[in-house]
Short mmCIF file of C-alpha atoms in Angstrom, two decimals:
data_model
loop_
_atom_site.label_atom_id
_atom_site.label_comp_id
_atom_site.label_asym_id
_atom_site.label_seq_id
_atom_site.Cartn_x
_atom_site.Cartn_y
_atom_site.Cartn_z
CA MET A 1 -27.88 25.65 -49.62
CA SER A 2 -25.37 24.44 -47.04
CA ALA A 3 -23.90 26.89 -44.56
CA ALA A 4 -20.41 25.84 -43.55
CA PRO A 5 -18.96 27.39 -40.38
CA ARG A 6 -17.44 30.77 -41.07
CA GLU A 7 -14.24 32.15 -39.65
CA PRO A 8 -14.74 35.30 -37.58
CA TYR A 9 -13.62 38.49 -39.27
CA ARG A 10 -10.10 39.46 -38.13
CA PRO A 11 -9.15 42.92 -39.38
CA LYS A 12 -5.59 44.13 -39.59
CA VAL A 13 -4.42 46.51 -36.85
CA ALA A 14 -3.85 49.29 -39.41
CA SER A 15 -7.41 48.86 -40.67
CA ILE A 16 -8.77 49.19 -37.12
CA ARG A 17 -6.77 52.38 -36.57
CA ARG A 18 -8.01 53.94 -39.82
CA PHE A 19 -11.60 53.05 -38.95
CA ALA A 20 -11.14 54.64 -35.52
CA VAL A 21 -9.75 57.85 -36.99
CA VAL A 22 -12.49 58.21 -39.57
CA LEU A 23 -15.44 57.36 -37.37
CA ALA A 24 -14.15 59.54 -34.53
CA ALA A 25 -13.95 62.44 -36.95
CA ALA A 26 -17.43 61.65 -38.26
CA VAL A 27 -18.88 62.25 -34.81
CA ALA A 28 -16.66 65.20 -33.94
CA GLY A 29 -19.73 67.40 -33.63
CA ILE A 30 -17.98 70.59 -32.57
CA SER A 31 -20.41 72.94 -30.88
CA LEU A 32 -20.23 76.52 -32.12
CA GLY A 33 -22.04 79.72 -31.44
CA ALA A 34 -23.08 82.18 -34.12
CA GLY A 35 -22.50 85.51 -32.44
CA CYS A 36 -19.29 86.93 -33.87
CA SER A 37 -17.49 86.64 -37.19
CA ALA A 38 -15.01 84.10 -35.76
CA ASP A 39 -17.94 81.91 -34.79
CA ARG A 40 -19.41 82.25 -38.27
CA ASP A 41 -16.12 81.27 -39.90
CA ALA A 42 -15.77 78.32 -37.53
CA ALA A 43 -19.33 77.23 -38.32
CA ALA A 44 -18.52 77.42 -42.04
CA GLY A 45 -15.44 75.33 -41.39
CA GLN A 46 -17.53 72.69 -39.60
CA ALA A 47 -19.97 72.56 -42.52
CA ALA A 48 -17.08 72.06 -44.95
CA LEU A 49 -15.59 69.41 -42.67
CA ASP A 50 -18.93 67.56 -42.58
CA ALA A 51 -18.90 67.59 -46.40
CA HIS A 52 -15.27 66.37 -46.38
CA GLN A 53 -14.15 69.52 -48.16
CA LEU A 54 -10.89 69.62 -46.24
CA SER A 55 -9.22 72.53 -48.03
CA GLU A 56 -12.30 74.70 -47.53
CA ALA A 57 -12.55 73.61 -43.91
CA GLU A 58 -8.92 74.52 -43.25
CA ARG A 59 -9.36 77.96 -44.82
CA ALA A 60 -12.50 78.69 -42.80
CA PHE A 61 -11.03 77.52 -39.49
CA ARG A 62 -7.85 79.52 -40.13
CA SER A 63 -9.95 82.57 -40.93
CA ALA A 64 -11.70 82.14 -37.58
CA LEU A 65 -8.33 81.89 -35.84
CA ASP A 66 -7.10 85.01 -37.61
CA ARG A 67 -10.01 86.81 -35.97
CA ASP A 68 -9.69 85.03 -32.63
CA PRO A 69 -6.44 83.05 -32.13
CA ASN A 70 -7.86 81.46 -28.97
CA HIS A 71 -11.13 80.22 -30.49
CA PRO A 72 -11.37 76.63 -29.14
CA GLY A 73 -14.01 75.52 -31.64
CA ALA A 74 -11.84 76.58 -34.57
CA LEU A 75 -8.79 74.91 -33.03
CA GLY A 76 -10.72 71.69 -32.54
CA GLY A 77 -12.18 71.81 -36.04
CA LEU A 78 -8.75 72.45 -37.53
CA GLY A 79 -7.43 69.48 -35.57
CA TRP A 80 -10.09 67.16 -37.00
CA THR A 81 -9.43 68.53 -40.48
CA TYR A 82 -5.74 67.68 -40.19
CA GLN A 83 -6.53 64.30 -38.66
CA LEU A 84 -8.70 63.32 -41.61
CA ALA A 85 -6.01 64.55 -43.98
CA GLY A 86 -3.50 62.25 -42.29
CA GLN A 87 -1.43 65.13 -40.88
CA ARG A 88 -1.26 63.81 -37.34
CA ASP A 89 1.50 66.13 -36.06
CA ALA A 90 -0.51 69.19 -37.14
CA ALA A 91 -3.69 67.68 -35.70
CA ARG A 92 -1.98 66.99 -32.38
CA ALA A 93 -0.65 70.55 -32.17
CA SER A 94 -4.08 72.05 -32.82
CA PHE A 95 -5.84 69.79 -30.33
CA ARG A 96 -3.13 70.41 -27.73
CA ARG A 97 -3.47 74.19 -28.01
CA CYS A 98 -7.23 73.80 -27.69
CA VAL A 99 -6.83 71.73 -24.50
CA ASP A 100 -4.28 74.18 -23.11
CA LEU A 101 -6.79 77.00 -23.59
CA ALA A 102 -9.82 75.01 -22.43
CA PRO A 103 -8.65 72.02 -20.33
CA GLY A 104 -12.15 70.56 -20.02
CA ARG A 105 -13.01 70.76 -23.70
CA ALA A 106 -14.19 67.22 -24.47
CA ASP A 107 -14.05 67.43 -28.28
CA CYS A 108 -10.38 68.42 -28.18
CA LEU A 109 -9.53 65.74 -25.63
CA ARG A 110 -11.27 63.27 -27.94
CA GLY A 111 -9.18 64.64 -30.79
CA LEU A 112 -5.95 64.02 -28.91
CA ALA A 113 -7.21 60.52 -28.13
CA SER A 114 -7.93 59.94 -31.83
CA VAL A 115 -4.36 60.94 -32.72
CA ALA A 116 -3.03 58.64 -30.01
CA MET A 117 -5.14 55.73 -31.33
CA ALA A 118 -3.87 56.36 -34.85
CA ASP A 119 -0.31 56.23 -33.47
CA GLY A 120 -1.06 52.97 -31.64
CA GLU A 121 -0.74 54.69 -28.24
CA LEU A 122 -3.84 53.07 -26.76
CA ALA A 123 -2.95 53.62 -23.11
CA GLN A 124 -2.53 57.34 -23.78
CA ALA A 125 -5.85 57.39 -25.63
CA ARG A 126 -7.53 55.69 -22.68
CA GLY A 127 -6.23 58.35 -20.29
CA LEU A 128 -7.36 61.22 -22.52
CA LEU A 129 -10.82 59.73 -22.92
CA GLY A 130 -11.00 59.32 -19.15
CA GLU A 131 -10.40 63.07 -18.87
CA ALA A 132 -13.05 63.73 -21.50
CA LYS A 133 -15.52 61.50 -19.68
CA ALA A 134 -14.87 63.32 -16.41
CA ALA A 135 -15.33 66.69 -18.13
CA ALA A 136 -18.48 65.71 -20.05
CA PRO A 137 -20.05 62.59 -18.47
CA ASP A 138 -23.23 62.85 -20.55
CA ASP A 139 -21.56 63.47 -23.93
CA LEU A 140 -22.50 60.58 -26.22
CA ARG A 141 -19.58 61.43 -28.50
CA VAL A 142 -17.17 60.61 -25.68
CA GLU A 143 -18.88 57.26 -25.25
CA ALA A 144 -18.55 56.70 -29.00
CA SER A 145 -14.82 57.38 -28.76
CA LEU A 146 -14.60 54.86 -25.92
CA ALA A 147 -16.35 52.33 -28.16
CA LEU A 148 -13.75 53.01 -30.85
CA LEU A 149 -11.00 52.50 -28.31
CA SER A 150 -12.51 49.14 -27.32
CA LEU A 151 -12.54 48.18 -30.99
CA ALA A 152 -8.91 49.27 -31.42
CA GLN A 153 -7.98 47.15 -28.38
CA GLY A 154 -9.65 44.11 -29.92
CA GLU A 155 -12.46 44.18 -27.36
CA VAL A 156 -15.17 43.69 -29.96
CA GLU A 157 -17.83 42.51 -27.51
CA ARG A 158 -17.31 45.55 -25.30
CA ALA A 159 -17.36 47.87 -28.30
CA ALA A 160 -20.61 46.27 -29.49
CA GLU A 161 -22.18 46.80 -26.07
CA ARG A 162 -21.22 50.47 -26.10
CA TYR A 163 -22.51 51.03 -29.64
CA ALA A 164 -25.74 49.15 -28.96
CA ALA A 165 -26.39 51.44 -25.99
CA LEU A 166 -25.66 54.49 -28.14
CA VAL A 167 -28.10 53.29 -30.82
CA VAL A 168 -30.81 53.06 -28.15
CA LEU A 169 -30.00 56.54 -26.81
CA ALA A 170 -29.68 58.16 -30.26
CA PRO A 171 -31.59 55.98 -32.77
CA GLU A 172 -31.45 58.73 -35.39
CA SER A 173 -27.64 58.70 -35.52
CA ALA A 174 -26.19 56.94 -38.54
CA ASP A 175 -22.69 57.03 -37.02
CA TYR A 176 -23.55 54.82 -34.05
CA LYS A 177 -25.33 52.30 -36.28
CA LEU A 178 -22.28 52.24 -38.50
CA GLY A 179 -20.05 51.52 -35.50
CA LEU A 180 -22.35 48.73 -34.34
CA ALA A 181 -22.43 47.30 -37.88
CA GLU A 182 -18.62 47.16 -37.88
CA CYS A 183 -18.75 45.23 -34.61
CA ARG A 184 -21.36 42.80 -35.92
CA LEU A 185 -19.28 42.08 -39.00
CA ARG A 186 -16.24 41.37 -36.85
CA GLN A 187 -18.42 39.13 -34.68
CA GLY A 188 -19.29 37.03 -37.73
CA GLU A 189 -22.81 38.44 -38.18
CA PRO A 190 -22.71 39.89 -41.72
CA LEU A 191 -26.48 39.87 -42.23
CA GLU A 192 -27.04 41.90 -39.08
CA ALA A 193 -24.25 44.22 -40.21
CA LEU A 194 -26.04 44.65 -43.54
CA ARG A 195 -29.29 45.53 -41.79
CA LEU A 196 -27.59 48.19 -39.68
CA VAL A 197 -25.70 49.62 -42.67
CA ASP A 198 -28.92 49.93 -44.66
CA GLU A 199 -30.50 51.77 -41.71
CA ALA A 200 -27.49 54.08 -41.54
CA LEU A 201 -27.70 54.79 -45.27
CA ALA A 202 -31.42 55.56 -44.94
CA ALA A 203 -30.78 58.19 -42.25
CA PRO A 204 -31.48 61.79 -43.31
CA GLU A 205 -27.87 62.83 -42.70
CA ALA A 206 -26.03 63.66 -45.91
CA ARG A 207 -22.41 63.87 -44.72
CA ALA A 208 -20.08 62.53 -47.35
CA ARG A 209 -17.49 60.49 -45.44
CA PRO A 210 -19.89 58.50 -43.21
CA ARG A 211 -21.92 57.64 -46.31
CA ALA A 212 -18.82 56.46 -48.16
CA MET A 213 -17.75 54.43 -45.12
CA ALA A 214 -21.20 52.86 -44.88
CA LEU A 215 -21.12 51.83 -48.54
CA GLN A 216 -17.64 50.36 -48.15
CA LEU A 217 -18.80 48.45 -45.07
CA LYS A 218 -21.83 47.22 -47.02
CA ALA A 219 -19.51 45.77 -49.66
CA ARG A 220 -17.51 43.96 -46.99
CA ALA A 221 -20.65 42.66 -45.29
CA LEU A 222 -22.03 41.34 -48.58
CA VAL A 223 -18.79 39.44 -49.13
CA GLY A 224 -18.96 38.10 -45.58
CA ALA A 225 -22.53 36.95 -46.12
CA THR A 226 -21.37 34.61 -48.92
CA SER A 227 -18.75 32.89 -46.79
CA GLY A 228 -19.02 29.09 -46.76
CA ARG A 229 -22.37 29.02 -48.52
CA GLU A 230 -21.37 27.48 -51.85
CA ASP A 231 -22.52 23.85 -52.09
CA PRO A 232 -20.63 21.67 -54.60
CA ALA A 233 -23.55 19.21 -54.51
CA ASP A 234 -25.96 21.97 -55.56
CA CYS A 235 -24.01 24.50 -57.59
CA ALA A 236 -27.05 25.42 -59.67
CA GLY A 237 -28.97 26.39 -56.55
CA SER A 238 -26.22 27.82 -54.35
CA ALA A 239 -23.80 29.67 -56.63
CA PRO A 240 -26.05 32.14 -58.53
CA PRO A 241 -27.34 33.92 -55.39
CA LEU A 242 -23.79 34.22 -54.07
CA ARG A 243 -22.58 35.73 -57.33
CA ALA A 244 -25.50 38.17 -57.19
CA TRP A 245 -24.41 39.23 -53.69
CA LEU A 246 -20.88 39.78 -54.96
CA ASP A 247 -22.26 41.85 -57.85
CA ALA A 248 -24.07 43.94 -55.23
CA ALA A 249 -20.78 44.26 -53.31
CA VAL A 250 -19.12 45.64 -56.45
CA GLU A 251 -21.98 48.13 -56.82
CA ALA A 252 -21.58 49.23 -53.19
CA ALA A 253 -17.81 49.67 -53.64
CA ASP A 254 -18.39 51.68 -56.82
CA ALA A 255 -20.91 53.87 -55.00
CA ALA A 256 -18.45 54.40 -52.13
CA GLU A 257 -15.77 55.49 -54.59
CA ALA A 258 -18.22 57.80 -56.36
CA VAL A 259 -18.73 59.79 -53.14
CA GLY A 260 -15.24 61.11 -53.80
CA VAL A 261 -13.80 61.33 -50.29
CA GLY A 262 -10.93 58.89 -50.68
CA LEU A 263 -11.03 55.55 -48.83
CA PRO A 264 -7.61 53.90 -48.36
CA GLU A 265 -9.17 50.48 -47.70
CA LEU A 266 -11.30 50.41 -50.87
CA PRO A 267 -8.72 48.68 -53.11
CA ALA A 268 -8.38 45.94 -50.48
CA VAL A 269 -12.17 45.57 -50.43
CA ARG A 270 -12.19 45.12 -54.21
CA ARG A 271 -9.49 42.46 -53.93
CA LEU A 272 -11.56 40.73 -51.25
CA ILE A 273 -14.55 40.62 -53.62
CA ASN A 274 -12.41 39.18 -56.42
CA ARG A 275 -10.88 36.52 -54.16
CA ARG A 276 -14.28 35.46 -52.94
CA ARG A 277 -15.60 35.23 -56.49
CA ALA A 278 -12.61 33.09 -57.47
CA ALA A 279 -13.23 30.81 -54.48
CA ILE A 280 -16.85 30.28 -55.52
CA ASP A 281 -15.82 29.67 -59.14
CA ALA A 282 -13.30 27.06 -57.98
CA VAL A 283 -16.05 25.07 -56.24
CA CYS A 284 -18.82 25.81 -58.74
CA PRO A 285 -17.33 26.74 -62.13
CA PRO A 286 -19.54 29.12 -64.11
CA GLU A 287 -21.58 27.33 -66.74
CA LEU A 288 -20.42 27.92 -70.29
CA PRO A 289 -22.95 28.15 -73.09
CA ALA A 290 -23.57 24.86 -74.89
CA ALA A 291 -22.13 24.37 -78.38
CA ASP A 292 -25.62 24.23 -79.91
CA ASP A 293 -26.47 27.58 -78.28
CA LEU A 294 -23.33 29.12 -79.74
CA LEU A 295 -24.16 27.80 -83.19
CA ARG A 296 -27.68 29.22 -82.97
CA ALA A 297 -26.47 32.64 -81.87
CA PRO A 298 -27.01 35.29 -84.59
CA GLU A 299 -23.91 36.45 -86.40
CA PRO A 300 -22.86 40.04 -85.76
CA SER A 301 -24.08 42.43 -88.43
CA ALA A 302 -21.51 43.93 -90.80
CA PRO A 303 -20.43 47.47 -89.94
CA ARG A 304 -22.05 50.20 -91.95
CA ASN A 305 -20.01 52.70 -93.91
#
């Protein structure tokens, strides 16, 4: 089949910000001890946060803070919980208190940077991540946040370089492969994005939100892989595989929704699938059954009483 040139993927600014918020939270990775009851509550909160059980996470982190109001891990975890819930003012307040108590705490500096990115304050985010990098130069999660910032700034090539390096350093991480897949899709490489997404989905991690994000990204990549491939001179050969890919995109979107974490971009992804299907149908209309085939079709049986 012919392969017409494809336009590079150009996401909306709001979409980039949402992706940055979600993926930053996915790699929050708050480090907690297990010595006292506050630590245990904070650890329970982190487990609930990983499962995207935000109400349970909030209760556990607040229980930890009831026991120890200055517990930085609980403050950071509560901040990420609010950030995922879209409560940016509450997230900022929690991260800020964490940084006030522990100025070099990289996860809380990253949290403040995530809030700033969501607000479109990219220069502020850059400064906060610079502080985080200075405080924790070997923390891969800081580097991942810098990759997200590059993506939010439209520096897709730079973001891809950062994520590619992270995949080499931590090949077991699904999050870094997911970030690189997002870059590849925006670079007009949907098949490479699909490969990376499938690797991310095969990772042993079972966290709900990254899995839902990966499935949503898979749907988008499958749509992108069909772009410009319909051939009006060979509809019989070119259109059926493309429709099969779009069917697979619908299945991926359904699977993403079934995870149950809530994805604001999913309705737009479904519209994208439908528009692409309509575009293929306009070039290569679906074949209708022949009249003789309809006449030979068995009549429906009468309903039984």
